[in-house]
XYZ file of C-alpha atoms in Angstrom:
615
model
C 26.003 -74.487 46.350
C 23.354 -76.603 45.104
C 25.565 -79.602 46.301
C 26.632 -78.298 49.638
C 23.566 -78.399 52.215
C 24.445 -80.009 55.717
C 21.935 -81.440 57.986
C 21.219 -78.445 61.030
C 23.458 -79.095 64.159
C 22.833 -76.705 66.932
C 25.792 -74.988 69.532
C 24.906 -77.747 72.247
C 24.837 -80.732 69.645
C 27.947 -81.915 66.953
C 30.929 -84.192 67.222
C 32.693 -84.529 70.733
C 36.050 -81.937 70.767
C 39.097 -83.664 71.924
C 40.678 -81.145 75.618
C 43.109 -79.613 72.990
C 40.462 -78.880 70.771
C 38.357 -77.450 73.475
C 41.132 -75.454 75.305
C 41.883 -73.675 71.902
C 38.618 -73.559 71.482
C 38.245 -70.997 74.175
C 41.124 -69.416 74.139
C 39.699 -68.495 70.450
C 36.832 -67.500 71.953
C 38.699 -65.059 73.989
C 40.589 -63.187 71.481
C 37.347 -62.897 69.465
C 35.638 -60.794 72.083
C 39.337 -58.853 72.054
C 38.853 -58.343 68.903
C 34.811 -57.147 68.891
C 36.044 -54.268 70.806
C 37.991 -52.968 68.309
C 36.300 -51.989 65.706
C 39.710 -51.480 63.336
C 40.052 -55.476 63.525
C 37.000 -55.809 61.320
C 39.447 -54.975 58.113
C 41.362 -57.671 56.460
C 44.649 -57.599 55.507
C 44.045 -57.601 51.776
C 41.142 -55.862 51.584
C 40.790 -52.599 49.850
C 39.575 -51.282 53.687
C 41.779 -52.182 55.239
C 42.941 -50.157 58.209
C 46.704 -49.288 58.305
C 46.267 -49.358 62.170
C 44.763 -53.193 62.331
C 46.551 -55.287 64.915
C 48.880 -58.355 63.925
C 46.726 -61.572 63.168
C 46.990 -64.593 64.968
C 49.317 -67.211 63.629
C 47.188 -69.849 61.630
C 49.366 -72.216 63.493
C 48.873 -71.086 67.186
C 45.197 -71.857 67.048
C 42.367 -73.827 65.584
C 41.229 -71.958 63.206
C 44.756 -72.125 61.669
C 44.318 -75.602 62.200
C 40.792 -75.606 60.444
C 42.689 -73.275 57.143
C 45.717 -75.592 56.871
C 43.187 -78.908 56.869
C 40.714 -77.989 55.178
C 39.602 -80.674 53.266
C 39.878 -82.951 56.564
C 37.660 -80.760 58.327
C 35.006 -80.265 55.551
C 35.155 -83.995 54.926
C 34.684 -85.515 58.876
C 34.180 -81.969 60.937
C 31.532 -80.332 59.549
C 29.814 -80.092 62.909
C 32.372 -78.673 64.181
C 33.089 -75.966 61.423
C 29.042 -74.758 62.440
C 29.875 -74.332 65.991
C 32.903 -72.656 65.583
C 31.506 -70.259 62.714
C 27.834 -69.906 65.495
C 30.740 -69.021 68.081
C 32.632 -66.483 65.906
C 35.149 -66.225 62.644
C 38.181 -64.141 63.715
C 38.055 -61.221 61.661
C 40.771 -60.916 59.746
C 40.595 -64.475 58.818
C 37.016 -64.168 57.700
C 37.861 -63.358 54.053
C 40.058 -66.706 53.902
C 37.366 -68.437 55.680
C 34.289 -66.995 53.329
C 36.295 -68.290 49.789
C 37.012 -71.809 51.874
C 33.113 -72.156 52.475
C 32.044 -71.154 49.057
C 34.682 -72.747 47.072
C 35.731 -69.710 45.677
C 39.009 -70.812 43.872
C 37.108 -72.936 41.718
C 34.844 -70.764 40.320
C 34.467 -71.045 36.797
C 32.731 -68.267 34.356
C 33.258 -67.344 30.826
C 35.289 -64.191 31.296
C 37.637 -62.463 33.162
C 36.187 -59.780 35.454
C 38.750 -57.255 33.862
C 37.078 -58.294 30.763
C 33.530 -57.810 32.043
C 34.791 -54.405 33.137
C 35.358 -53.160 29.916
C 32.084 -53.911 29.086
C 28.829 -51.211 28.730
C 25.633 -52.984 31.022
C 22.004 -51.539 30.567
C 21.422 -51.598 34.240
C 24.612 -48.485 34.809
C 22.503 -45.765 35.393
C 20.463 -48.152 37.558
C 23.288 -49.183 40.084
C 24.420 -45.431 39.985
C 21.046 -44.204 41.448
C 20.308 -46.598 44.016
C 24.265 -46.159 45.264
C 23.697 -42.781 45.556
C 20.781 -43.078 47.321
C 21.402 -45.857 49.541
C 25.089 -45.054 50.315
C 25.085 -42.575 52.296
C 22.194 -43.368 54.457
C 23.328 -47.283 55.704
C 25.309 -47.341 58.725
C 27.114 -50.595 56.842
C 28.713 -47.923 54.688
C 29.310 -45.678 56.915
C 31.898 -43.187 56.285
C 33.406 -45.633 53.534
C 31.089 -44.287 50.330
C 33.631 -42.531 48.830
C 35.918 -45.641 48.903
C 32.762 -48.174 48.452
C 31.148 -46.774 45.451
C 33.374 -47.248 42.844
C 34.064 -50.851 43.680
C 30.470 -51.636 44.604
C 29.765 -50.216 41.045
C 32.248 -52.760 39.727
C 31.422 -55.392 41.203
C 27.502 -54.958 40.272
C 27.842 -53.797 36.875
C 30.063 -57.004 36.114
C 27.854 -59.594 37.402
C 24.780 -57.847 35.668
C 26.592 -58.369 32.322
C 27.967 -61.864 33.591
C 24.144 -62.942 34.111
C 22.115 -61.102 31.833
C 18.831 -63.014 32.845
C 18.896 -61.678 36.542
C 20.939 -58.450 35.644
C 21.117 -56.176 38.581
C 18.824 -56.631 41.593
C 18.689 -53.559 44.525
C 19.095 -56.437 47.391
C 23.153 -57.414 45.914
C 23.925 -54.002 47.325
C 23.928 -55.089 50.835
C 25.964 -58.251 50.081
C 28.851 -56.712 47.760
C 28.934 -53.699 50.452
C 29.683 -56.319 53.059
C 32.114 -58.590 50.803
C 33.689 -55.275 50.194
C 34.651 -54.794 53.680
C 36.761 -57.717 53.771
C 38.369 -58.206 50.484
C 39.433 -56.292 47.041
C 36.738 -55.912 44.421
C 37.493 -58.863 42.360
C 37.622 -61.550 45.069
C 34.555 -59.962 45.622
C 33.033 -60.274 42.351
C 33.791 -64.319 42.547
C 32.991 -64.645 45.882
C 29.231 -63.161 45.130
C 29.001 -65.383 41.742
C 29.321 -68.601 44.057
C 26.520 -67.358 46.229
C 24.467 -66.352 43.415
C 24.845 -70.002 41.744
C 24.940 -71.993 44.710
C 23.305 -70.619 48.032
C 19.849 -69.448 45.767
C 20.328 -65.765 45.503
C 20.133 -65.992 41.801
C 16.314 -67.732 42.483
C 15.338 -65.085 44.766
C 15.934 -62.414 42.643
C 14.441 -64.234 39.709
C 12.120 -61.073 38.584
C 8.872 -64.055 38.950
C 9.890 -64.205 42.549
C 9.146 -67.706 42.995
C 11.275 -68.409 45.629
C 11.239 -65.319 47.447
C 7.470 -66.399 47.934
C 7.997 -69.780 48.467
C 10.705 -68.220 51.443
C 8.213 -66.103 52.735
C 4.881 -68.471 52.660
C 7.269 -71.009 54.856
C 8.240 -67.863 56.711
C 4.140 -66.922 57.426
C 3.838 -71.057 58.152
C 6.722 -70.253 61.039
C 5.178 -67.512 62.627
C 1.838 -68.728 62.585
C 2.885 -72.157 64.027
C 5.440 -70.526 66.577
C 4.035 -67.470 67.098
C 0.056 -67.447 67.040
C -0.782 -64.312 68.774
C 1.382 -62.575 66.899
C 0.026 -63.920 63.187
C -3.326 -63.268 64.426
C -2.465 -59.496 65.226
C -0.775 -59.538 61.948
C -3.829 -60.398 60.440
C -6.039 -58.518 62.149
C -3.746 -55.669 61.316
C -3.856 -56.482 57.263
C 0.095 -56.648 58.206
C 1.661 -59.028 55.544
C 5.035 -61.044 56.266
C 6.335 -60.299 53.109
C 5.996 -56.590 53.950
C 8.905 -57.060 55.976
C 10.826 -59.981 55.213
C 11.101 -59.598 51.744
C 14.495 -57.451 51.892
C 15.689 -59.694 55.164
C 15.428 -62.309 52.498
C 17.027 -60.735 49.682
C 20.246 -59.207 51.224
C 20.462 -61.684 54.225
C 18.915 -59.331 56.680
C 21.894 -57.107 55.907
C 19.737 -53.772 55.483
C 17.617 -53.896 59.035
C 20.710 -55.527 61.343
C 23.463 -53.409 62.741
C 26.967 -54.059 61.200
C 28.538 -56.165 64.233
C 25.332 -58.363 63.897
C 24.780 -58.707 60.859
C 28.541 -59.540 59.529
C 27.770 -62.643 62.552
C 24.491 -63.434 60.634
C 26.426 -63.534 57.332
C 29.626 -65.839 58.548
C 26.862 -68.511 59.332
C 24.616 -68.251 55.880
C 27.863 -68.825 54.163
C 27.756 -72.154 56.052
C 24.255 -73.211 56.161
C 22.665 -71.208 54.101
C 18.659 -68.917 54.163
C 18.528 -71.429 57.400
C 19.867 -69.453 59.828
C 17.643 -65.903 58.087
C 14.470 -68.286 58.688
C 15.663 -68.554 62.692
C 16.837 -64.913 63.127
C 14.068 -63.981 61.672
C 11.709 -65.466 64.438
C 13.660 -64.595 66.728
C 13.569 -60.899 66.111
C 9.929 -60.993 66.079
C 9.707 -63.654 68.994
C 11.853 -60.614 70.954
C 9.873 -58.077 69.903
C 6.213 -59.714 70.225
C 5.320 -58.196 73.171
C 6.043 -54.792 71.561
C 4.686 -55.127 67.721
C 1.159 -56.837 69.728
C 0.621 -53.055 70.644
C 1.437 -51.380 67.309
C -0.740 -50.744 64.086
C 0.728 -51.589 60.302
C 2.709 -48.309 60.541
C 4.263 -48.334 64.010
C 5.133 -52.234 63.243
C 7.155 -51.197 60.015
C 9.314 -48.689 61.959
C 9.766 -50.869 64.682
C 11.407 -53.982 62.683
C 12.999 -51.512 60.538
C 14.935 -49.905 63.272
C 17.173 -53.260 64.899
C 20.180 -51.051 66.100
C 18.888 -51.703 69.754
C 21.139 -55.422 69.394
C 24.243 -53.841 67.980
C 26.306 -54.837 70.992
C 24.645 -58.476 71.453
C 25.045 -60.493 68.274
C 25.615 -63.258 70.596
C 22.683 -62.677 71.589
C 20.717 -62.966 69.175
C 22.241 -66.228 67.833
C 21.469 -67.963 70.818
C 18.061 -66.876 70.213
C 17.978 -68.044 66.339
C 19.099 -71.416 67.631
C 16.510 -71.827 70.123
C 14.075 -71.891 67.796
C 12.117 -75.285 66.175
C 13.293 -75.765 62.455
C 11.906 -78.586 61.530
C 13.662 -79.569 57.260
C 10.509 -81.849 57.081
C 7.920 -78.995 57.814
C 10.012 -76.748 55.233
C 9.622 -79.594 52.538
C 5.944 -79.514 53.182
C 5.498 -76.271 52.799
C 7.447 -75.669 49.924
C 5.323 -78.171 48.595
C 1.919 -76.609 49.495
C 3.223 -73.745 47.717
C 4.274 -74.996 44.501
C 1.030 -76.337 44.227
C -0.805 -72.920 45.375
C 1.483 -71.845 42.506
C 0.502 -73.867 40.024
C -2.655 -73.488 40.475
C -2.471 -69.954 40.770
C -0.430 -70.312 37.110
C -4.483 -72.689 36.127
C -6.041 -70.153 37.184
C -4.055 -67.088 35.655
C -4.074 -69.410 32.200
C -7.792 -69.893 32.243
C -7.935 -65.949 33.085
C -6.093 -65.007 30.096
C -7.683 -67.449 28.263
C -11.000 -65.572 29.065
C -9.465 -62.160 28.559
C -8.404 -62.907 24.974
C -11.986 -64.698 24.101
C -13.684 -61.501 25.829
C -11.233 -59.151 24.275
C -11.884 -61.001 20.793
C -16.012 -61.078 21.911
C -16.271 -57.686 22.664
C -13.910 -57.337 18.834
C -17.124 -59.296 17.457
C -19.902 -57.313 19.393
C -18.736 -54.019 18.062
C -18.345 -55.129 14.946
C -21.988 -56.368 15.233
C -22.770 -53.431 16.798
C -21.899 -51.256 13.956
C -23.198 -53.751 11.532
C -26.450 -53.093 13.113
C -26.281 -49.620 13.979
C -25.462 -48.448 9.952
C -28.744 -51.084 9.160
C -30.575 -49.631 11.958
C -29.958 -46.417 10.356
C -30.247 -47.512 6.791
C -34.164 -49.194 8.119
C -34.512 -46.079 10.293
C -34.329 -43.580 7.377
C -36.481 -45.380 5.210
C -38.771 -46.132 7.596
C -39.306 -41.880 8.107
C -39.170 -41.494 4.547
C -41.880 -43.857 4.078
C -43.701 -42.279 6.743
C -43.088 -38.556 5.568
C -44.810 -39.925 1.974
C -47.952 -41.475 3.777
C -48.151 -38.364 6.102
C -48.167 -36.039 2.744
C -50.721 -38.071 0.898
C -52.925 -38.562 4.172
C -52.976 -34.899 4.335
C -53.609 -33.721 0.252
C -56.173 -36.536 0.549
C -57.404 -34.929 3.758
C -57.582 -31.584 1.981
C -59.381 -32.842 -0.670
C -62.185 -35.134 1.024
C -62.467 -31.767 2.927
C -63.022 -29.693 -0.283
C -65.206 -32.395 -1.511
C -67.398 -32.685 1.417
C -67.356 -28.190 1.759
C -68.902 -28.659 -2.508
C -71.124 -30.944 -1.671
C -72.569 -29.495 1.296
C -72.473 -25.742 -0.670
C -74.639 -27.675 -3.413
C -76.852 -29.857 -1.552
C -77.815 -26.255 0.276
C -78.473 -24.665 -2.977
C -80.376 -27.312 -4.944
C -82.246 -28.007 -1.717
C -83.624 -25.067 -1.314
C -84.731 -24.534 -5.098
C -86.340 -27.594 -4.945
C -87.819 -26.818 -1.851
C -89.330 -23.480 -2.800
C -90.268 -24.349 -6.272
C -92.249 -27.480 -5.428
C -93.845 -25.482 -2.146
C -95.116 -22.276 -4.632
C -96.106 -24.997 -7.067
C -98.352 -27.105 -4.166
C -99.600 -23.733 -3.193
C -100.831 -22.525 -6.612
C -102.316 -25.610 -7.612
C -104.363 -26.257 -4.209
C -105.549 -22.520 -4.667
C -106.867 -23.830 -8.130
C -108.476 -27.106 -6.649
C -110.295 -24.891 -4.493
C -111.269 -21.943 -6.485
C -112.445 -25.103 -9.072
C -114.451 -26.579 -5.831
C -116.068 -23.222 -5.190
C -116.667 -22.684 -9.261
C -118.554 -26.505 -9.023
C -120.033 -25.508 -5.883
C -121.442 -22.849 -8.003
C -122.518 -24.641 -10.986
C -124.123 -27.530 -9.314
C -126.458 -24.452 -6.949
C -127.264 -22.943 -10.557
C -128.114 -26.519 -11.496
C -129.971 -26.757 -8.972
C -131.375 -23.840 -8.998
C -132.702 -24.022 -12.538
C -133.940 -27.585 -11.880
C -136.255 -25.805 -9.251
C -136.863 -23.438 -11.588
C -138.058 -25.648 -14.596
C -140.321 -27.484 -11.911
C -142.094 -24.375 -11.250
C -142.726 -22.786 -14.775
C -143.696 -26.915 -15.863
C -146.913 -26.200 -12.843
C -147.298 -22.562 -13.194
C -146.969 -22.343 -17.476
C -149.990 -23.102 -19.023
C -149.304 -22.782 -22.633
C -147.715 -25.851 -24.601
C -145.609 -22.780 -26.536
C -144.839 -21.478 -23.458
C -143.612 -24.575 -22.062
C -141.795 -25.235 -24.621
C -139.966 -22.188 -25.531
C -138.887 -22.066 -21.532
C -138.287 -25.884 -21.482
C -135.696 -25.323 -24.922
C -133.584 -22.451 -23.106
C -133.585 -24.215 -19.869
C -132.589 -27.268 -21.079
C -130.082 -25.421 -23.154
C -129.062 -23.489 -20.115
C -128.581 -26.986 -18.232
C -126.477 -28.157 -20.870
C -124.375 -25.194 -20.767
C -123.980 -25.596 -16.988
C -123.195 -29.474 -17.246
C -121.013 -28.533 -19.831
C -119.101 -26.166 -17.134
C -119.487 -28.812 -14.671
C -117.628 -31.101 -16.832
C -115.051 -29.232 -17.768
C -114.746 -27.864 -14.379
C -114.546 -31.622 -13.046
C -111.975 -32.682 -15.738
C -109.987 -29.395 -14.809
C -110.095 -30.567 -10.679
C -109.175 -33.978 -11.749
C -106.094 -32.825 -13.716
C -104.877 -30.177 -10.465
C -105.068 -33.696 -8.405
C -103.462 -35.519 -10.861
C -100.767 -32.597 -11.010
C -101.044 -32.510 -6.674
C -100.378 -36.163 -6.664
C -96.968 -35.945 -8.983
C -95.701 -32.907 -7.304
C -96.193 -34.836 -3.538
C -94.334 -37.810 -5.478
C -91.336 -35.241 -6.669
C -91.393 -33.970 -3.269
C -91.459 -37.435 -1.403
C -88.116 -38.282 -4.218
C -86.297 -35.006 -3.092
C -87.102 -36.148 0.605
C -85.179 -39.332 0.033
C -82.929 -38.139 -1.960
C -81.757 -34.834 0.636
C -81.363 -38.187 3.142
C -79.111 -40.138 0.966
C -77.036 -36.745 0.874
C -77.355 -36.534 4.777
C -76.646 -39.784 5.271
C -73.326 -39.586 2.675
C -72.286 -36.122 4.249
C -72.095 -38.354 7.821
C -70.194 -40.887 6.643
C -67.944 -38.893 4.662
C -67.557 -37.159 7.873
C -66.839 -40.183 9.792
C -64.556 -40.772 7.084
C -62.995 -37.694 7.685
C -62.348 -37.856 11.193
C -61.042 -41.717 10.565
C -58.254 -39.793 8.863
C -57.735 -37.092 10.795
C -56.649 -39.911 13.718
C -54.481 -41.304 11.502
C -52.749 -38.581 10.477
C -52.062 -38.085 14.262
C -50.762 -41.611 14.337
C -48.435 -41.248 11.761
C -46.984 -37.895 13.061
C -46.320 -38.985 16.478
C -44.928 -42.233 14.608
C -42.914 -39.422 12.410
C -41.920 -38.392 15.674
C -40.953 -40.520 17.540
C -39.255 -41.824 14.070
C -37.245 -38.833 14.720
C -36.097 -39.324 18.289
C -34.876 -42.904 16.945
C -32.997 -41.744 14.677
C -31.263 -38.821 17.103
C -30.734 -41.318 19.611
C -28.837 -44.036 16.939
C -27.077 -41.032 15.287
C -26.109 -39.560 19.170
C -25.066 -43.003 19.415
C -23.124 -43.740 16.453
C -21.467 -40.292 17.747
C -20.139 -41.412 21.149
C -18.682 -44.577 19.357
C -16.689 -42.843 16.823
C -15.747 -40.237 19.381
C -15.043 -43.386 21.411
C -13.069 -45.213 18.482
C -10.948 -41.748 17.566
C -9.745 -41.748 21.342
C -8.801 -45.520 20.921
C -6.755 -44.527 18.242
C -5.054 -41.716 19.400
C -3.803 -43.745 22.352
C -2.793 -46.620 20.208
C -1.173 -44.419 18.416
C 0.749 -43.235 21.421
C 1.485 -46.586 22.780
C 3.024 -47.620 18.787
C 5.551 -44.867 19.209
C 6.569 -45.360 22.055
C 6.448 -49.109 21.423
C 8.752 -47.607 18.278
C 10.870 -45.981 20.421
C 11.326 -48.430 23.165
C 12.478 -51.022 19.938
C 14.948 -47.976 18.842
C 16.400 -48.281 21.484
C 16.587 -52.202 22.172
C 18.315 -52.104 19.202
C 21.293 -49.521 20.022
C 21.618 -51.275 23.674
C 21.842 -54.944 21.708
C 24.725 -52.998 19.217
C 26.795 -52.214 22.140
C 26.099 -55.293 24.158
C 27.463 -59.289 23.685
C 25.297 -62.322 23.858
C 26.677 -64.164 27.244
C 25.851 -68.139 26.932
C 26.886 -69.426 30.711
C 29.250 -72.774 30.545
C 28.884 -76.052 32.710
C 30.851 -75.340 35.184
C 33.534 -77.751 36.876
C 32.559 -79.890 39.969
C 32.942 -78.470 42.951
C 35.689 -79.251 45.082
C 33.988 -78.531 48.631
C 31.247 -81.345 48.216
C 31.198 -82.301 51.577
C 30.300 -78.792 53.358
C 26.264 -78.787 52.990
C 24.197 -76.472 53.586
C 20.576 -76.816 55.348
C 18.299 -75.530 52.660
C 14.594 -76.643 51.741
């Protein structure tokens, strides 16, 4: 209980007992040893599993336990230490149901609905409870030979609590606790004790879905192992064997699933009085006893060793004695709880920060996807425009290239034809004029020679002729011939000058045509250079066109991949939405069959002085 925590007392400590009480304790121990030898005595007079051959219970007025029960209010206020000593030594089996109810104050449990009313309701955990009962009951020694008688009451109690406390509902570890309660009492009494255990013995916190309390217990237990058994703790660390792998079930079902029945019920007696402290003590004692064996094993071997604890079935007193030799420091446990709380707070802050970063990352991814989509569309359109532009430029360049090649070919043909005709004509004219000049020169030399001959003849005539008349007539003839010859010479010289003038004109034309020919050749060379330049530009444009096509194909491939991913994501979203719709329909159908539960304010417990030493 929250208000029922007591300071820890070892068996050697506590209040001093009187001589009569010591005699009664000795007598009680003897009777308990006799009872432990008879397995049938474990069942109570009023329990559903009561054996018809159970021995007659001891008289409450003849032993100290009878005095404890009769004067419970006095004992729980003034003799808490003695109650602890008595419970650690063992509770008589036929008194166990009564003592358990007194220890947890089950008579004053306040619930909103009666147990019978809860059984008439339906629970969403019914299928899960039946599945666990079918799997656990036949395999565990706690329910050996009692499956038929245990299953129905056990199902009823677990179902009733799952309806009563819908926040916690059903937890698998509660099967063993309720099962143990049903071996000692009727199911309704077991239900109310279980309600008190859940509410006031930290069990409800252990069963929460966030597992904060369970994590705190495991953190404390691991620190105790590190302090008390450093060598074993080092072996655990080396093997990667975390304490939670075996200790979580110890806390969730108070060691009931691991220890034999005779030892488990004794541990549970102490738990009802002192709380979870006994789980820490017994757990550490078990590890201390098994330390030498565990250090030699691997992970699988250690799990098997810690799950099979049947060797302690005959010595529950040895386990309890070893447990109370363990050092248990409440201050240290409180410090470890604060340490775990700070660690958990830090983890929660980190988790919140991580969630914030994850949401921000998700938002950024969405924005990035949107931007990539926009950029890809823009890039595709831009590439399309560039591709069209490049194609147009290529077509224009090719047409210009073809036109230039045709012009060059035509110019070469026309140049060849015109040059050949002009050169041939000039050469023919030049040769003919040179022949004419040569003929004129030859004729001029002949005329000059003829004139010279006439002059000589004229001189000879003057010398040889004697008569005047004869001289005169011959002179006249010679003069006439000389004049005609000179006239011919003059005409020949004029023709020669004309021929030379024509020759000079032809040479000038030849030079002009030569210059024009050179200019045409230079123009052809420049056109060829331009042609080469256009060819290189055409090659560059072709390479750019190929590169643009490759880029366009790459963008199209990426866009197709993105569309495929978006299609897959849309299909996954559709499946998830369908599942969500189905779950919502199931929740609505379940909500129609369930009623809301509101926890009432519990009445103050009358057993406030008996407190449990829980940290």
